[in-house]
């Protein structure tokens, strides 16, 4: 009996010691029930792997400075949240191998895993080596190599070396959205296409636009590519398709969208060709000139005919008045003649009583 009691006392002491150890451990802050669920969701779907995410190849998660949540990259964050992550304010990352949260750096301080072949400590960009470089004037990293690009000060954008001195500068052109999709161009991972007019489109947006048959810049209506071959084709079609007789002499005023020339050219439904540069990228300014002249001549003829009719009527009325006046004068002369004859007859002697 005493032996049994002794065992029970030892068990109680062991339990008390266990409870004492648990009470001395640092308590974790209590989290909202949804927080643990969201973290487990991130670890399942956004956990960095040897291939990272669909946007970047990396072996770490970024801790968002805005909400404190872990995402592979800012694009994954922006797609899930109702706000955007500021990449420049990222201070901590979590290693995908040992899950250690640490200061943003290229190599894990715990297990020495390399988070990315390329790392920028300004943009906090981790990725495989694509010969990236950080452009200070642009403020972001670009895909290189650096020697194949230059930064245009006026456009405020990195451009290919073959465009140096061979493009039309538009001040801060990349700071505006793509006019096709209305998305940002400057920080977009999609390449930009420089149009001859100097405006920018996403390369994918430009390709889709050309597939639909559109060939003009959405902003200034300038031709978006070389159209000489197409202009020659239109020349052939116009030569084989004469206008009807009533329109063959018609002309129209146009404005060229390519060279800004104002000119008057023959009217044709297939297109009006600029006399300055030979472009068919033109806009009609007003109606058909010849038709307006013909309408004016008809109106003038009608006015002349009306005026001539009025003059004839007046002349006829004058002639009638002259005839009437002449008749009255003749009648008056006859009466005067009769009076004269009456005065010249001999007087008769008085009758005797």
Coordinates of C-alpha atoms in Angstrom, one line a residue:
X1 CA 0.0 0.0 0.0
X2 CA 2.8 2.4 0.9
X3 CA 4.5 1.4 -2.4
X4 CA 1.4 2.4 -4.4
X5 CA 1.2 5.7 -2.7
X6 CA 4.8 6.4 -3.4
X7 CA 4.3 5.9 -7.1
X8 CA 1.4 8.2 -7.1
X9 CA 3.4 11.0 -5.4
X10 CA 6.2 10.6 -8.0
X11 CA 3.7 10.9 -10.8
X12 CA 2.2 14.0 -9.3
X13 CA 5.6 15.6 -9.0
X14 CA 6.4 14.8 -12.6
X15 CA 3.1 16.4 -13.8
X16 CA 3.8 19.5 -11.7
X17 CA 7.3 19.8 -13.1
X18 CA 5.9 19.5 -16.7
X19 CA 3.3 22.2 -16.0
X20 CA 5.9 24.4 -14.5
X21 CA 8.1 24.1 -17.6
X22 CA 5.1 24.9 -19.9
X23 CA 4.3 28.0 -17.8
X24 CA 7.9 29.3 -18.1
X25 CA 7.8 29.1 -22.0
X26 CA 7.3 32.4 -23.9
X27 CA 3.7 32.7 -24.8
X28 CA 2.9 33.3 -28.5
X29 CA 0.6 36.3 -29.3
X30 CA -2.9 35.2 -29.9
X31 CA -3.8 35.4 -33.7
X32 CA -7.2 35.8 -35.3
X33 CA -8.6 32.4 -36.4
X34 CA -8.5 33.5 -40.1
X35 CA -4.8 34.4 -39.9
X36 CA -3.6 30.9 -39.4
X37 CA -5.9 29.7 -42.2
X38 CA -4.5 32.4 -44.6
X39 CA -0.9 31.5 -43.7
X40 CA -1.6 27.8 -44.3
X41 CA -3.2 28.8 -47.7
X42 CA -0.1 30.8 -48.5
X43 CA 2.2 28.0 -47.6
X44 CA 0.3 25.6 -49.8
X45 CA -0.2 27.8 -52.9
X46 CA 2.4 30.5 -52.7
X47 CA 5.3 28.6 -51.1
X48 CA 8.5 29.2 -53.0
X49 CA 9.9 26.2 -54.8
X50 CA 12.9 25.6 -57.1
X51 CA 10.8 27.3 -59.8
X52 CA 9.3 30.1 -57.6
X53 CA 6.0 31.3 -59.1
X54 CA 4.7 31.9 -62.6
X55 CA 6.4 35.3 -62.5
X56 CA 9.8 34.7 -61.0
X57 CA 12.2 31.9 -60.2
X58 CA 13.2 32.3 -56.5
X59 CA 13.5 30.3 -53.3
X60 CA 11.9 32.7 -50.8
X61 CA 8.7 34.5 -49.8
X62 CA 8.4 38.3 -49.5
X63 CA 6.9 39.6 -46.3
X64 CA 4.5 42.4 -47.5
X65 CA 5.3 45.6 -45.7
X66 CA 1.6 46.7 -46.1
X67 CA -0.2 43.7 -44.6
X68 CA 2.6 41.4 -43.2
X69 CA 1.5 38.4 -45.3
X70 CA 3.9 36.2 -47.2
X71 CA 3.8 36.0 -51.0
X72 CA 6.3 34.7 -53.6
X73 CA 6.3 38.1 -55.4
X74 CA 4.5 41.5 -55.5
X75 CA 2.4 40.3 -58.5
X76 CA 1.0 37.3 -56.6
X77 CA 0.3 39.7 -53.7
X78 CA -1.5 42.2 -55.9
X79 CA -3.6 39.5 -57.5
X80 CA -4.9 38.3 -54.1
X81 CA -5.2 41.5 -52.1
X82 CA -7.2 44.7 -52.6
X83 CA -4.1 46.8 -52.4
X84 CA -0.6 46.8 -54.0
X85 CA 2.7 45.9 -52.5
X86 CA 5.5 48.5 -52.6
X87 CA 8.6 46.4 -53.6
X88 CA 11.0 49.1 -52.4
X89 CA 9.7 48.9 -48.8
X90 CA 10.2 45.1 -48.4
X91 CA 12.5 44.4 -45.4
X92 CA 12.0 40.7 -44.6
X93 CA 11.8 37.5 -46.5
X94 CA 11.1 33.9 -45.5
X95 CA 13.4 31.1 -46.7
X96 CA 11.4 28.4 -48.6
X97 CA 13.7 25.6 -47.3
X98 CA 14.0 26.3 -43.5
X99 CA 11.1 28.9 -43.2
X100 CA 13.4 31.3 -41.4
X101 CA 12.1 34.9 -41.5
X102 CA 15.1 37.2 -42.0
X103 CA 16.4 40.4 -43.4
X104 CA 16.1 40.7 -47.2
X105 CA 19.3 39.3 -48.7
X106 CA 20.5 37.0 -51.5
X107 CA 21.5 34.0 -49.3
X108 CA 19.6 32.5 -46.3
X109 CA 21.5 33.2 -43.1
X110 CA 20.3 29.9 -41.6
X111 CA 20.7 27.2 -44.3
X112 CA 22.7 29.2 -46.9
X113 CA 20.2 28.6 -49.7
X114 CA 20.6 31.0 -52.6
X115 CA 17.2 32.8 -53.0
X116 CA 17.9 33.9 -56.6
X117 CA 20.7 34.0 -59.1
X118 CA 20.0 37.7 -59.4
X119 CA 19.2 40.0 -56.5
X120 CA 18.7 43.7 -56.4
X121 CA 18.8 45.3 -53.0
X122 CA 16.9 48.3 -54.2
X123 CA 13.9 46.6 -55.9
X124 CA 14.3 43.5 -53.7
X125 CA 14.0 41.4 -56.9
X126 CA 15.0 37.7 -56.8
X127 CA 15.1 35.8 -60.1
X128 CA 17.2 33.6 -62.3
X129 CA 20.0 35.3 -64.2
X130 CA 18.5 37.1 -67.3
X131 CA 21.4 39.6 -67.4
X132 CA 19.3 42.1 -65.5
X133 CA 20.6 45.5 -64.4
X134 CA 19.2 48.2 -62.3
X135 CA 18.7 51.5 -64.1
X136 CA 18.9 54.4 -61.6
X137 CA 17.0 57.0 -63.8
X138 CA 14.2 54.5 -64.5
X139 CA 14.2 53.5 -60.8
X140 CA 13.7 49.8 -61.6
X141 CA 15.5 46.7 -62.9
X142 CA 15.6 46.0 -66.6
X143 CA 16.3 42.8 -68.5
X144 CA 19.7 43.3 -70.3
X145 CA 22.4 43.0 -71.1
X146 CA 23.1 46.5 -70.1
X147 CA 25.4 47.2 -73.1
X148 CA 22.5 46.7 -75.5
X149 CA 20.4 49.5 -74.0
X150 CA 20.7 53.2 -73.3
X151 CA 18.6 55.5 -71.2
X152 CA 17.0 58.4 -73.2
X153 CA 16.9 61.4 -70.9
X154 CA 13.9 63.0 -72.6
X155 CA 11.8 59.9 -73.0
X156 CA 13.0 58.8 -69.5
X157 CA 13.2 55.2 -70.6
X158 CA 15.7 52.6 -71.5
X159 CA 15.7 51.9 -75.3
X160 CA 17.7 49.6 -77.6
X161 CA 21.0 50.9 -78.9
X162 CA 19.7 50.8 -82.5
X163 CA 17.2 53.5 -81.5
X164 CA 19.9 56.0 -80.3
X165 CA 19.4 59.1 -82.4
X166 CA 16.9 57.1 -84.5
X167 CA 13.6 57.7 -82.7
X168 CA 11.2 60.5 -82.0
X169 CA 11.4 61.6 -78.4
X170 CA 8.3 62.1 -76.4
X171 CA 8.9 63.5 -72.9
X172 CA 8.2 60.9 -70.1
X173 CA 6.5 58.7 -72.7
X174 CA 6.6 55.6 -70.5
X175 CA 4.9 57.3 -67.6
X176 CA 1.6 57.0 -69.3
X177 CA -0.6 53.9 -69.6
X178 CA -0.8 51.8 -72.7
X179 CA -3.5 53.3 -74.9
X180 CA -4.8 49.9 -75.8
X181 CA -5.1 48.0 -72.5
X182 CA -4.8 51.1 -70.2
X183 CA -2.2 49.3 -68.0
X184 CA 1.1 50.7 -66.8
X185 CA 4.0 50.5 -69.3
X186 CA 7.0 51.7 -67.2
X187 CA 6.9 49.0 -64.6
X188 CA 5.3 46.3 -66.7
X189 CA 7.0 43.0 -67.3
X190 CA 5.7 43.0 -70.9
X191 CA 8.0 44.6 -73.4
X192 CA 7.2 48.0 -74.9
X193 CA 6.9 48.7 -78.6
X194 CA 8.1 52.1 -79.8
X195 CA 5.9 53.5 -82.7
X196 CA 7.4 55.8 -85.4
X197 CA 5.5 58.7 -83.8
X198 CA 7.3 58.1 -80.5
X199 CA 4.4 56.7 -78.5
X200 CA 4.6 53.3 -76.7
X201 CA 2.4 50.3 -76.6
X202 CA 2.8 46.9 -75.0
X203 CA 4.4 44.5 -77.5
X204 CA 1.4 42.1 -77.1
X205 CA -1.1 44.9 -77.5
X206 CA 0.6 46.1 -80.7
X207 CA 0.6 42.6 -82.1
X208 CA -3.1 42.2 -81.3
X209 CA -3.9 45.6 -82.8
X210 CA -2.2 44.7 -86.1
X211 CA -4.0 41.4 -86.3
X212 CA -7.3 43.3 -86.3
X213 CA -6.2 45.4 -89.3
X214 CA -5.6 48.6 -87.3
X215 CA -2.5 50.3 -88.5
X216 CA -2.6 53.7 -86.7
X217 CA -1.4 55.0 -83.3
X218 CA -4.4 55.2 -81.0
X219 CA -3.2 58.5 -79.7
X220 CA -2.1 60.6 -82.7
X221 CA -3.4 58.5 -85.7
X222 CA 0.1 58.3 -87.2
X223 CA 0.9 55.1 -89.2
X224 CA 2.2 52.6 -86.7
X225 CA 4.5 50.9 -89.2
X226 CA 5.8 51.1 -92.7
X227 CA 2.8 51.2 -95.1
X228 CA 4.5 51.8 -98.5
X229 CA 3.5 48.3 -99.8
X230 CA -0.1 48.8 -98.8
X231 CA -0.2 52.3 -100.4
X232 CA 1.0 50.7 -103.7
X233 CA -1.7 48.1 -103.5
X234 CA -4.4 50.9 -103.0
X235 CA -2.9 52.7 -106.0
X236 CA -3.5 49.6 -108.2
X237 CA -7.0 49.1 -106.8
X238 CA -8.0 52.7 -107.5
X239 CA -6.6 52.5 -111.1
X240 CA -8.8 49.4 -111.7
X241 CA -11.9 50.9 -110.1
X242 CA -12.8 54.3 -111.7
X243 CA -15.5 56.3 -110.0
X244 CA -19.0 56.8 -111.8
X245 CA -19.2 59.6 -114.3
X246 CA -20.9 62.0 -112.0
X247 CA -18.0 61.7 -109.5
X248 CA -15.1 61.5 -111.8
X249 CA -14.3 65.2 -111.6
X250 CA -15.1 65.5 -107.8
X251 CA -12.4 66.7 -105.5
X252 CA -12.1 67.0 -101.7
X253 CA -10.0 68.6 -99.1
X254 CA -8.0 66.2 -96.8
X255 CA -5.6 66.3 -93.8
X256 CA -2.8 63.8 -93.8
X257 CA -2.3 62.1 -90.4
X258 CA 1.3 61.2 -91.3
X259 CA 2.8 64.5 -92.5
X260 CA 0.0 66.9 -91.4
X261 CA -0.3 68.3 -94.9
X262 CA -3.6 70.0 -96.0
X263 CA -4.3 69.4 -99.7
X264 CA -7.1 69.0 -102.3
X265 CA -7.2 65.7 -104.1
X266 CA -9.5 63.7 -106.4
X267 CA -12.3 61.9 -104.4
X268 CA -12.4 58.1 -104.4
X269 CA -14.2 55.7 -102.1
X270 CA -11.1 53.5 -101.7
X271 CA -9.0 56.3 -100.3
X272 CA -7.6 59.8 -100.8
X273 CA -3.9 60.0 -101.4
X274 CA -1.8 62.8 -99.8
X275 CA 0.1 64.8 -102.3
X276 CA 2.8 65.5 -99.8
X277 CA 4.0 62.0 -98.7
X278 CA 1.8 59.6 -100.7
X279 CA 0.1 58.2 -97.7
X280 CA -3.6 57.1 -97.7
X281 CA -3.7 57.7 -93.9
X282 CA -5.8 60.8 -94.5
X283 CA -9.0 62.4 -93.1
X284 CA -11.6 64.2 -95.3
X285 CA -12.1 67.8 -94.4
X286 CA -15.5 68.9 -95.8
X287 CA -17.7 67.7 -98.6
X288 CA -17.2 67.3 -102.3
X289 CA -16.1 70.5 -103.8
X290 CA -17.3 70.0 -107.4
X291 CA -20.8 69.1 -106.3
X292 CA -21.0 72.3 -104.3
X293 CA -19.9 74.3 -107.4
X294 CA -22.5 72.6 -109.6
X295 CA -25.1 73.4 -107.1
X296 CA -24.0 77.0 -107.1
X297 CA -24.1 77.2 -110.9
X298 CA -27.6 75.8 -111.0
X299 CA -28.8 78.3 -108.4
X300 CA -27.1 81.1 -110.3
X301 CA -28.7 80.0 -113.5
X302 CA -32.1 80.0 -111.8
X303 CA -31.5 83.5 -110.5
X304 CA -30.4 84.7 -113.9
X305 CA -33.5 83.2 -115.5
X306 CA -35.7 84.7 -112.9
X307 CA -34.1 88.1 -113.3
X308 CA -34.4 87.8 -117.1
X309 CA -38.1 87.0 -116.8
X310 CA -38.6 90.0 -114.6
X311 CA -36.8 92.2 -117.1
X312 CA -38.9 90.9 -120.0
X313 CA -42.0 91.5 -118.0
X314 CA -41.0 95.1 -117.2
X315 CA -40.1 95.7 -120.8
X316 CA -43.4 94.4 -122.0
X317 CA -45.2 96.6 -119.4
X318 CA -43.2 99.6 -120.6
X319 CA -44.1 98.8 -124.2
X320 CA -47.8 98.6 -123.4
X321 CA -47.6 101.9 -121.5
X322 CA -45.9 103.5 -124.5
X323 CA -48.6 102.2 -126.9
X324 CA -51.3 103.4 -124.6
X325 CA -49.7 106.8 -124.3
X326 CA -49.2 107.0 -128.1
X327 CA -52.9 106.2 -128.6
X328 CA -53.9 108.9 -126.3
X329 CA -51.7 111.4 -128.1
X330 CA -53.2 110.5 -131.4
X331 CA -56.7 110.8 -130.1
X332 CA -55.9 114.2 -128.7
X333 CA -54.4 115.4 -132.0
X334 CA -57.6 114.3 -133.8
X335 CA -59.8 116.2 -131.4
X336 CA -57.6 119.4 -131.8
X337 CA -57.9 119.1 -135.6
X338 CA -61.6 118.9 -135.5
X339 CA -61.7 122.1 -133.3
X340 CA -59.6 123.9 -135.9
X341 CA -61.9 123.0 -138.8
X342 CA -65.0 124.2 -136.9
X343 CA -63.5 127.6 -136.3
X344 CA -62.7 128.3 -140.0
X345 CA -66.4 127.8 -141.5
X346 CA -68.2 131.2 -143.0
X347 CA -70.8 132.9 -140.8
X348 CA -74.5 132.7 -142.1
X349 CA -76.5 136.0 -142.6
X350 CA -79.4 136.5 -140.2
X351 CA -82.8 135.4 -141.2
X352 CA -85.1 138.3 -142.3
X353 CA -88.2 139.0 -140.4

